[in-house]
PDB file of C-alpha atoms in Angstrom:
ATOM      1  CA  MET A 127      -9.557 -17.431   0.109  1.00 52.00           C
ATOM      2  CA  GLY A 128     -10.476 -15.076   2.390  1.00 66.00           C
ATOM      3  CA  GLN A 129     -10.308 -11.540   2.901  1.00 82.00           C
ATOM      4  CA  TYR A 130      -7.160  -9.580   5.044  1.00 81.00           C
ATOM      5  CA  LEU A 131      -6.723  -6.753   7.205  1.00 82.00           C
ATOM      6  CA  ALA A 132      -3.184  -4.913   5.102  1.00 85.00           C
ATOM      7  CA  VAL A 133      -1.024  -2.364   5.938  1.00 88.00           C
ATOM      8  CA  GLY A 134       1.291  -1.074   3.095  1.00 92.00           C
ATOM      9  CA  LEU A 135       2.485   1.474   0.718  1.00 95.00           C
ATOM     10  CA  ARG A 136       0.631   2.514  -2.505  1.00 96.00           C
ATOM     11  CA  LEU A 137       3.032   2.535  -4.540  1.00 97.00           C
ATOM     12  CA  LYS A 138       0.420   3.779  -7.702  1.00 97.00           C
ATOM     13  CA  ALA A 139      -3.009   4.518  -8.185  1.00 96.00           C
ATOM     14  CA  SER A 140      -5.580   5.201 -10.893  1.00 95.00           C
ATOM     15  CA  VAL A 141      -8.051   7.523 -11.409  1.00 92.00           C
ATOM     16  CA  ARG A 142     -10.446   7.447 -14.872  1.00 89.00           C
ATOM     17  CA  LYS A 143     -10.885  10.738 -16.295  1.00 84.00           C
ATOM     18  CA  GLU A 144     -13.904  12.020 -15.370  1.00 75.00           C
ATOM     19  CA  LYS A 145     -16.142  15.170 -16.879  1.00 71.00           C
ATOM     20  CA  GLN A 146     -16.961  18.365 -15.519  1.00 66.00           C
ATOM     21  CA  HIS A 147     -19.663  17.658 -13.143  1.00 64.00           C
ATOM     22  CA  ASP A 148     -22.073  20.226 -10.995  1.00 66.00           C
ATOM     23  CA  GLY A 149     -20.118  23.114 -11.672  1.00 68.00           C
ATOM     24  CA  LYS A 150     -17.142  21.049 -10.474  1.00 73.00           C
ATOM     25  CA  SER A 151     -14.170  21.800 -13.029  1.00 80.00           C
ATOM     26  CA  VAL A 152     -12.350  18.483 -14.295  1.00 80.00           C
ATOM     27  CA  GLY A 153      -8.831  19.843 -12.286  1.00 84.00           C
ATOM     28  CA  GLU A 154     -11.025  20.810  -8.678  1.00 84.00           C
ATOM     29  CA  ILE A 155     -12.342  16.895  -8.753  1.00 83.00           C
ATOM     30  CA  LEU A 156      -9.158  15.295  -9.606  1.00 88.00           C
ATOM     31  CA  GLY A 157      -8.149  17.828  -6.121  1.00 89.00           C
ATOM     32  CA  LYS A 158     -10.547  16.655  -4.091  1.00 88.00           C
ATOM     33  CA  VAL A 159      -9.061  12.888  -5.022  1.00 90.00           C
ATOM     34  CA  GLU A 160      -4.935  13.831  -5.157  1.00 92.00           C
ATOM     35  CA  ASP A 161      -5.881  15.156  -1.418  1.00 91.00           C
ATOM     36  CA  LYS A 162      -8.040  12.466  -0.220  1.00 90.00           C
ATOM     37  CA  TYR A 163      -5.912   9.630  -0.919  1.00 92.00           C
ATOM     38  CA  ASN A 164      -2.031  11.675  -0.211  1.00 91.00           C
ATOM     39  CA  LEU A 165      -1.566  11.503  -4.276  1.00 93.00           C
ATOM     40  CA  SER A 166       0.340  15.227  -4.607  1.00 85.00           C
ATOM     41  CA  GLU A 167       3.812  15.854  -2.885  1.00 89.00           C
ATOM     42  CA  ILE A 168       5.837  12.582  -3.331  1.00 95.00           C
ATOM     43  CA  TYR A 169       3.671  11.227  -6.813  1.00 96.00           C
ATOM     44  CA  GLU A 170       4.377  12.073 -10.912  1.00 96.00           C
ATOM     45  CA  ARG A 171       1.191  12.057 -12.339  1.00 95.00           C
ATOM     46  CA  ARG A 172       0.911  10.868 -15.884  1.00 94.00           C
ATOM     47  CA  GLU A 173      -2.270  11.042 -17.943  1.00 92.00           C
ATOM     48  CA  GLU A 174      -3.166   8.510 -20.677  1.00 91.00           C
ATOM     49  CA  GLU A 175      -6.042   8.241 -22.866  1.00 90.00           C
ATOM     50  CA  THR A 176      -9.038   7.471 -20.456  1.00 90.00           C
ATOM     51  CA  TYR A 177      -7.255   7.836 -16.513  1.00 91.00           C
ATOM     52  CA  TYR A 178      -4.714   9.525 -15.033  1.00 93.00           C
ATOM     53  CA  GLU A 179      -1.975   6.905 -13.021  1.00 96.00           C
ATOM     54  CA  TYR A 180      -0.278   7.872 -10.395  1.00 96.00           C
ATOM     55  CA  SER A 181       3.146   6.488  -9.272  1.00 97.00           C
ATOM     56  CA  ILE A 182       5.773   7.660  -6.404  1.00 97.00           C
ATOM     57  CA  LYS A 183       8.682   9.342  -7.515  1.00 96.00           C
ATOM     58  CA  LYS A 184      11.623   7.537  -7.959  1.00 96.00           C
ATOM     59  CA  GLU A 185      14.385   9.364  -5.584  1.00 96.00           C
ATOM     60  CA  VAL A 186      11.790   9.215  -2.836  1.00 96.00           C
ATOM     61  CA  LEU A 187      11.586   5.241  -3.276  1.00 97.00           C
ATOM     62  CA  ASP A 188      15.418   4.994  -3.680  1.00 97.00           C
ATOM     63  CA  LYS A 189      16.152   7.471  -0.357  1.00 96.00           C
ATOM     64  CA  GLU A 190      13.174   5.851   1.963  1.00 96.00           C
ATOM     65  CA  LEU A 191      11.950   2.696   1.104  1.00 97.00           C
ATOM     66  CA  VAL A 192      14.257   0.536   2.822  1.00 96.00           C
ATOM     67  CA  PRO A 193      14.781   2.623   5.777  1.00 96.00           C
ATOM     68  CA  LEU A 194      10.821   3.021   6.301  1.00 95.00           C
ATOM     69  CA  ILE A 195      10.012  -0.613   6.102  1.00 95.00           C
ATOM     70  CA  GLU A 196      12.827  -1.112   8.856  1.00 94.00           C
ATOM     71  CA  LYS A 197      11.342   0.775  11.112  1.00 93.00           C
ATOM     72  CA  PHE A 198       7.377  -0.070  10.378  1.00 91.00           C
ATOM     73  CA  TYR A 199       9.007  -3.334  10.697  1.00 93.00           C
ATOM     74  CA  ALA A 200      10.438  -2.755  14.711  1.00 90.00           C
ATOM     75  CA  LEU A 201       7.155  -0.534  15.601  1.00 88.00           C
ATOM     76  CA  ARG A 202       4.668  -3.363  14.260  1.00 89.00           C
ATOM     77  CA  TYR A 203       6.524  -6.729  14.800  1.00 88.00           C
ATOM     78  CA  THR A 204       7.809  -8.369  18.151  1.00 81.00           C
ATOM     79  CA  LYS A 205      10.835 -10.138  18.621  1.00 76.00           C
ATOM     80  CA  ALA A 206       9.133 -12.959  19.317  1.00 72.00           C
ATOM     81  CA  GLU A 207       6.926 -12.444  16.696  1.00 76.00           C
ATOM     82  CA  ARG A 208       7.631 -15.340  14.177  1.00 81.00           C
ATOM     83  CA  THR A 209       7.333 -13.733  10.887  1.00 87.00           C
ATOM     84  CA  ASP A 210      10.034 -13.000   7.620  1.00 91.00           C
ATOM     85  CA  ALA A 211      10.398  -9.293   8.316  1.00 92.00           C
ATOM     86  CA  ALA A 212      14.348 -10.125   8.986  1.00 92.00           C
ATOM     87  CA  ASN A 213      14.825 -12.053   6.287  1.00 93.00           C
ATOM     88  CA  VAL A 214      13.012  -9.556   4.266  1.00 96.00           C
ATOM     89  CA  ILE A 215      15.169  -6.625   5.433  1.00 95.00           C
ATOM     90  CA  GLU A 216      18.385  -8.831   4.437  1.00 96.00           C
ATOM     91  CA  THR A 217      16.815  -9.852   0.981  1.00 97.00           C
ATOM     92  CA  LEU A 218      16.107  -6.267   0.308  1.00 97.00           C
ATOM     93  CA  LYS A 219      19.136  -4.521   1.001  1.00 97.00           C
ATOM     94  CA  ALA A 220      20.977  -7.086  -0.760  1.00 96.00           C
ATOM     95  CA  LEU A 221      19.572  -6.413  -3.833  1.00 96.00           C
ATOM     96  CA  PRO A 222      21.733  -3.750  -6.175  1.00 94.00           C
ATOM     97  CA  ASP A 223      18.287  -1.157  -6.834  1.00 96.00           C
ATOM     98  CA  THR A 224      14.691  -0.073  -6.472  1.00 96.00           C
ATOM     99  CA  SER A 225      13.732  -1.116  -9.023  1.00 96.00           C
ATOM    100  CA  ALA A 226      14.996  -5.244  -8.067  1.00 97.00           C
ATOM    101  CA  ARG A 227      13.156  -4.559  -4.942  1.00 97.00           C
ATOM    102  CA  LEU A 228       9.692  -3.033  -6.224  1.00 97.00           C
ATOM    103  CA  GLU A 229       9.836  -6.520  -8.734  1.00 96.00           C
ATOM    104  CA  LEU A 230      10.366  -9.040  -5.536  1.00 97.00           C
ATOM    105  CA  LEU A 231       6.583  -7.696  -4.587  1.00 96.00           C
ATOM    106  CA  ASN A 232       5.233  -9.786  -7.274  1.00 94.00           C
ATOM    107  CA  ASP A 233       7.168 -13.049  -6.859  1.00 92.00           C
ATOM    108  CA  ARG A 234       5.291 -12.771  -2.773  1.00 90.00           C
ATOM    109  CA  ARG A 235       8.296 -14.779  -1.651  1.00 91.00           C
ATOM    110  CA  TYR A 236       7.198 -13.588   1.679  1.00 92.00           C
ATOM    111  CA  GLN A 237       4.587 -12.864   4.120  1.00 90.00           C
ATOM    112  CA  THR A 238       5.631  -9.092   4.881  1.00 93.00           C
ATOM    113  CA  TYR A 239       6.424  -8.014   1.710  1.00 95.00           C
ATOM    114  CA  GLN A 240       3.937  -8.866  -1.253  1.00 95.00           C
ATOM    115  CA  ALA A 241       2.197  -6.923  -3.933  1.00 95.00           C
ATOM    116  CA  GLY A 242      -1.645  -6.057  -3.380  1.00 93.00           C
ATOM    117  CA  ASP A 243      -4.289  -4.681  -4.957  1.00 92.00           C
ATOM    118  CA  ASP A 244      -6.893  -2.543  -3.832  1.00 90.00           C
ATOM    119  CA  MET A 245     -10.273  -0.561  -4.885  1.00 90.00           C
ATOM    120  CA  ASP A 246     -11.643   2.240  -3.311  1.00 89.00           C
ATOM    121  CA  TYR A 247     -14.883   4.219  -4.078  1.00 87.00           C
ATOM    122  CA  PHE A 248     -14.378   8.310  -2.645  1.00 84.00           C
ATOM    123  CA  TYR A 249     -17.518  10.426  -3.471  1.00 84.00           C
ATOM    124  CA  ILE A 250     -17.310  14.037  -4.046  1.00 79.00           C
ATOM    125  CA  ASP A 251     -19.867  16.169  -2.171  1.00 73.00           C
ATOM    126  CA  VAL A 252     -21.516  17.600  -5.377  1.00 63.00           C
ATOM    127  CA  PHE A 253     -25.289  16.361  -6.157  1.00 66.00           C
ATOM    128  CA  PRO A 254     -25.792  14.311  -7.299  1.00 71.00           C
ATOM    129  CA  PRO A 255     -23.120  12.814  -5.411  1.00 75.00           C
ATOM    130  CA  MET A 256     -20.025  12.005  -8.027  1.00 79.00           C
ATOM    131  CA  GLU A 257     -18.213   8.519  -7.417  1.00 86.00           C
ATOM    132  CA  ILE A 258     -14.576   8.455  -8.036  1.00 88.00           C
ATOM    133  CA  ARG A 259     -12.814   5.039  -8.245  1.00 91.00           C
ATOM    134  CA  VAL A 260      -9.364   4.698  -7.059  1.00 93.00           C
ATOM    135  CA  CYS A 261      -7.812   1.594  -7.979  1.00 94.00           C
ATOM    136  CA  SER A 262      -4.181   1.041  -5.911  1.00 95.00           C
ATOM    137  CA  TYR A 263      -0.841  -1.354  -6.078  1.00 96.00           C
ATOM    138  CA  ASN A 264       0.875  -1.737  -3.674  1.00 95.00           C
ATOM    139  CA  ALA A 265       3.803  -3.134  -1.169  1.00 96.00           C
ATOM    140  CA  ILE A 266       2.017  -4.983   1.749  1.00 93.00           C
ATOM    141  CA  LEU A 267       4.059  -4.679   4.832  1.00 93.00           C
ATOM    142  CA  SER A 268       2.176  -6.327   7.309  1.00 90.00           C
ATOM    143  CA  ILE A 269      -1.174  -8.883   6.288  1.00 85.00           C
ATOM    144  CA  ASP A 270      -3.249 -10.207   9.046  1.00 80.00           C
ATOM    145  CA  GLY A 271      -7.050 -12.493   9.262  1.00 77.00           C
ATOM    146  CA  LYS A 272      -9.419 -13.514   8.380  1.00 78.00           C
ATOM    147  CA  ILE A 273     -11.622 -10.255   8.553  1.00 71.00           C
ATOM    148  CA  ALA A 274     -14.638  -9.132   7.913  1.00 72.00           C
ATOM    149  CA  MET A 275     -15.747  -5.899   8.327  1.00 65.00           C
ATOM    150  CA  GLU A 276     -18.342  -3.035   6.454  1.00 65.00           C
ATOM    151  CA  CYS A 277     -18.053   0.697   7.022  1.00 59.00           C
ATOM    152  CA  TYR A 278     -14.506   0.555   7.496  1.00 62.00           C
ATOM    153  CA  GLY A 279     -13.513   3.851   5.406  1.00 63.00           C
ATOM    154  CA  ARG A 280     -13.181   6.070   8.369  1.00 66.00           C
ATOM    155  CA  VAL A 281     -11.239   3.567  10.908  1.00 70.00           C
ATOM    156  CA  PHE A 282      -8.723   2.825   8.184  1.00 75.00           C
ATOM    157  CA  ASP A 283      -8.458   6.093   7.385  1.00 76.00           C
ATOM    158  CA  PHE A 284      -7.945   6.757  11.093  1.00 73.00           C
ATOM    159  CA  PHE A 285      -5.351   3.570  11.508  1.00 81.00           C
ATOM    160  CA  GLY A 286      -3.381   4.876   8.390  1.00 82.00           C
ATOM    161  CA  ARG A 287      -2.928   7.975   9.810  1.00 82.00           C
ATOM    162  CA  CYS A 288      -1.765   7.178  13.194  1.00 82.00           C
ATOM    163  CA  ILE A 289       0.880   4.457  10.883  1.00 86.00           C
ATOM    164  CA  ALA A 290       1.978   7.817   9.375  1.00 85.00           C
ATOM    165  CA  ALA A 291       2.459   9.601  12.389  1.00 87.00           C
ATOM    166  CA  GLN A 292       4.978   7.233  13.884  1.00 87.00           C
ATOM    167  CA  LEU A 293       6.759   7.210  10.515  1.00 90.00           C
ATOM    168  CA  GLN A 294       6.607  11.144   9.746  1.00 87.00           C
ATOM    169  CA  GLU A 295      10.423  11.860   9.362  1.00 92.00           C
ATOM    170  CA  PHE A 296       9.590   9.928   6.227  1.00 93.00           C
ATOM    171  CA  ALA A 297       7.868  11.165   2.759  1.00 91.00           C
ATOM    172  CA  LEU A 298       6.924   8.010   1.944  1.00 91.00           C
ATOM    173  CA  SER A 299       5.026   7.427   5.217  1.00 89.00           C
ATOM    174  CA  LYS A 300       2.013   9.848   2.783  1.00 87.00           C
ATOM    175  CA  ALA A 301       1.705   6.439   0.710  1.00 89.00           C
ATOM    176  CA  LEU A 302       0.950   4.312   4.119  1.00 85.00           C
ATOM    177  CA  THR A 303      -2.573   3.114   3.121  1.00 85.00           C
ATOM    178  CA  VAL A 304      -4.943   0.096   4.542  1.00 83.00           C
ATOM    179  CA  TRP A 305      -6.789  -2.045   3.319  1.00 81.00           C
ATOM    180  CA  ILE A 306      -8.675  -5.673   3.094  1.00 76.00           C
ATOM    181  CA  ASP A 307      -6.754  -7.900   0.683  1.00 76.00           C
ATOM    182  CA  GLY A 308      -8.563 -10.656  -0.890  1.00 73.00           C
ATOM    183  CA  ASN A 309      -6.424 -11.748  -3.328  1.00 57.00           C
ATOM    184  CA  SER A 310      -2.966 -12.222  -1.812  1.00 46.00           C
ATOM    185  CA  LEU A 311      -0.720 -15.298  -1.225  1.00 44.00           C
ATOM    186  CA  ILE A 312      -0.497 -15.751   2.485  1.00 42.00           C
ATOM    187  CA  LEU A 313       2.569 -17.987   3.412  1.00 41.00           C
ATOM    188  CA  PHE A 314       1.701 -19.861   5.993  1.00 36.00           C
ATOM    189  CA  CYS A 315       5.234 -19.851   8.106  1.00 35.00           C
ATOM    190  CA  PHE A 316       6.998 -21.938  10.434  1.00 31.00           C
ATOM    191  CA  LEU A 317      10.258 -22.019  12.285  1.00 31.00           C
ATOM    192  CA  ILE A 318      12.671 -25.386  11.727  1.00 29.00           C
ATOM    193  CA  PHE A 319      14.268 -25.839  15.657  1.00 28.00           C
ATOM    194  CA  GLN A 320      16.752 -27.617  14.352  1.00 28.00           C
ATOM    195  CA  THR A 321      17.966 -25.852  11.639  1.00 31.00           C
ATOM    196  CA  SER A 322      16.983 -22.124  12.878  1.00 34.00           C
ATOM    197  CA  LYS A 323      15.624 -20.893   9.949  1.00 35.00           C
ATOM    198  CA  TRP A 324      12.154 -20.030   8.347  1.00 33.00           C
ATOM    199  CA  TYR A 325      10.404 -22.459   5.785  1.00 32.00           C
ATOM    200  CA  CYS A 326       7.429 -20.681   4.311  1.00 33.00           C
ATOM    201  CA  TYR A 327       4.465 -22.901   2.297  1.00 28.00           C
TER     202      TYR A 327
END
């Protein structure tokens, strides 16, 4: 098992409830987290006993999930690359609704469409600095590796902004995220030339 460079959509995020800190209200602290991770416009916030959970609005996913993935794949993968992206699109279009498409992530049948988790730490500029942990459940659309990096937050922010700029006609581009993933199942695919079909192990 190793770590991989992943690009995908942050479908859900959870943020532990924090108390007022250094004159900053709970609302101000939460606002900074929402700004940092784009958790406002296309997400719904639900308050639980000990944390806030953010989920992408169903109407945004219904409208944009498949079109955004199609365009992302066209940008990310060349025709010469042997990926399962075309199979993913075909399968997603055949499924009846968004719930079924999201459920497919958990099957981890595809390298270019699987579930992935990420945990990030955001430091609010107060004294002493306040650490906020943001846990995300993501749809992986690209995963490569292995990778080992330190102090990568700023460059990953840059990668994320560049990718989102290519997909800015989609509101869902605000959910794009880049992270190092160490938990995903990587499928090793090879082409059987006699049948021209993909087989993944």
